[in-house]
């Protein structure tokens, strides 16, 4: 069985920085968010769970305090979008 994710039908640029509070969101912004979640849900059903959004880009992470779970979560998210990752931990460095 082949499942193909389609791009969201609604494209809206937003400057929202949190998903904890939807107060002040326009209807178009909410619809665009829901369209995007539908596409990402389809990606999770694939054998290879990656999207090419950051293909060809490198995401660098810099942590001043050791936080393995956070670092791994950020790296995993970047790789899920096909990015290369570069990690730097200041705790083990001579910064």
CSV table of C-alpha atoms in Angstrom, one decimal:
chain,number,residue,atom,x,y,z
A,1,UNK,CA,0.0,0.0,0.0
A,2,UNK,CA,1.3,3.4,-0.9
A,3,UNK,CA,0.3,6.5,1.1
A,4,UNK,CA,1.1,9.9,-0.4
A,5,UNK,CA,1.0,13.0,1.7
A,6,UNK,CA,-0.2,16.1,-0.1
A,7,UNK,CA,0.8,19.6,0.7
A,8,UNK,CA,-1.5,21.6,2.9
A,9,UNK,CA,-4.2,23.3,0.9
A,10,UNK,CA,-4.1,26.4,3.0
A,11,UNK,CA,-0.8,28.4,3.2
A,12,UNK,CA,-0.7,31.1,5.8
A,13,UNK,CA,2.4,32.8,7.2
A,14,UNK,CA,2.1,33.4,10.9
A,15,UNK,CA,4.3,34.9,13.6
A,16,UNK,CA,2.8,32.9,16.4
A,17,UNK,CA,5.5,31.5,18.7
A,18,UNK,CA,3.5,29.1,20.8
A,19,UNK,CA,0.8,26.5,20.5
A,20,UNK,CA,-0.2,26.8,24.1
A,21,UNK,CA,-2.8,29.5,23.6
A,22,UNK,CA,-4.9,30.0,20.5
A,23,UNK,CA,-6.3,33.3,21.6
A,24,UNK,CA,-5.8,35.9,18.8
A,25,UNK,CA,-5.4,33.3,16.1
A,26,UNK,CA,-7.2,34.0,12.8
A,27,UNK,CA,-9.4,31.3,11.4
A,28,UNK,CA,-7.1,30.9,8.4
A,29,UNK,CA,-4.1,30.4,10.7
A,30,UNK,CA,-5.9,27.6,12.6
A,31,UNK,CA,-7.0,25.9,9.3
A,32,UNK,CA,-3.4,26.0,8.0
A,33,UNK,CA,-2.2,24.5,11.2
A,34,UNK,CA,-4.8,21.7,11.0
A,35,UNK,CA,-3.9,21.1,7.3
A,36,UNK,CA,-0.3,20.8,8.3
A,37,UNK,CA,-1.0,18.3,11.1
A,38,UNK,CA,-3.0,16.1,8.6
A,39,UNK,CA,0.0,16.0,6.3
A,40,UNK,CA,2.4,15.2,9.2
A,41,UNK,CA,0.1,12.4,10.4
A,42,UNK,CA,0.3,10.9,6.9
A,43,UNK,CA,4.1,11.0,7.1
A,44,UNK,CA,4.0,9.0,10.3
A,45,UNK,CA,2.3,6.1,8.5
A,46,UNK,CA,5.2,5.9,5.9
A,47,UNK,CA,8.0,3.3,6.1
A,48,UNK,CA,10.5,6.2,5.9
A,49,UNK,CA,9.2,8.9,8.2
A,50,UNK,CA,11.1,11.9,6.7
A,51,UNK,CA,10.1,15.0,4.8
A,52,UNK,CA,12.5,17.0,2.6
A,53,UNK,CA,11.9,20.4,4.2
A,54,UNK,CA,15.5,20.9,5.4
A,55,UNK,CA,17.2,18.7,2.8
A,56,UNK,CA,20.6,20.2,2.0
A,57,UNK,CA,20.7,22.3,5.2
A,58,UNK,CA,22.7,21.7,8.4
A,59,UNK,CA,21.1,22.4,11.8
A,60,UNK,CA,23.6,23.3,14.5
A,61,UNK,CA,22.8,22.9,18.1
A,62,UNK,CA,24.7,24.5,21.0
A,63,UNK,CA,23.9,23.5,24.6
A,64,UNK,CA,25.6,25.2,27.5
A,65,UNK,CA,24.2,22.7,30.0
A,66,UNK,CA,24.1,18.9,29.6
A,67,UNK,CA,20.6,17.9,28.5
A,68,UNK,CA,20.8,14.6,26.6
A,69,UNK,CA,17.1,14.2,26.1
A,70,UNK,CA,16.7,17.8,24.7
A,71,UNK,CA,19.7,17.5,22.5
A,72,UNK,CA,18.6,14.2,21.1
A,73,UNK,CA,15.1,15.5,20.6
A,74,UNK,CA,16.3,18.5,18.6
A,75,UNK,CA,18.7,16.3,16.5
A,76,UNK,CA,15.9,13.8,15.8
A,77,UNK,CA,13.5,16.5,14.7
A,78,UNK,CA,16.1,18.0,12.3
A,79,UNK,CA,16.9,14.6,10.8
A,80,UNK,CA,13.2,13.9,10.4
A,81,UNK,CA,13.1,16.9,8.1
A,82,UNK,CA,16.2,15.5,6.2
A,83,UNK,CA,18.7,18.0,7.7
A,84,UNK,CA,22.2,17.2,8.6
A,85,UNK,CA,23.0,17.9,12.3
A,86,UNK,CA,26.0,19.4,14.0
A,87,UNK,CA,26.1,19.3,17.8
A,88,UNK,CA,28.3,21.3,20.2
A,89,UNK,CA,28.2,20.8,24.0
A,90,UNK,CA,29.8,23.6,25.9
A,91,UNK,CA,29.9,21.5,29.1
A,92,UNK,CA,32.6,19.3,27.5
A,93,UNK,CA,34.4,22.1,25.9
A,94,UNK,CA,36.9,24.8,26.9
A,95,UNK,CA,34.5,27.7,26.3
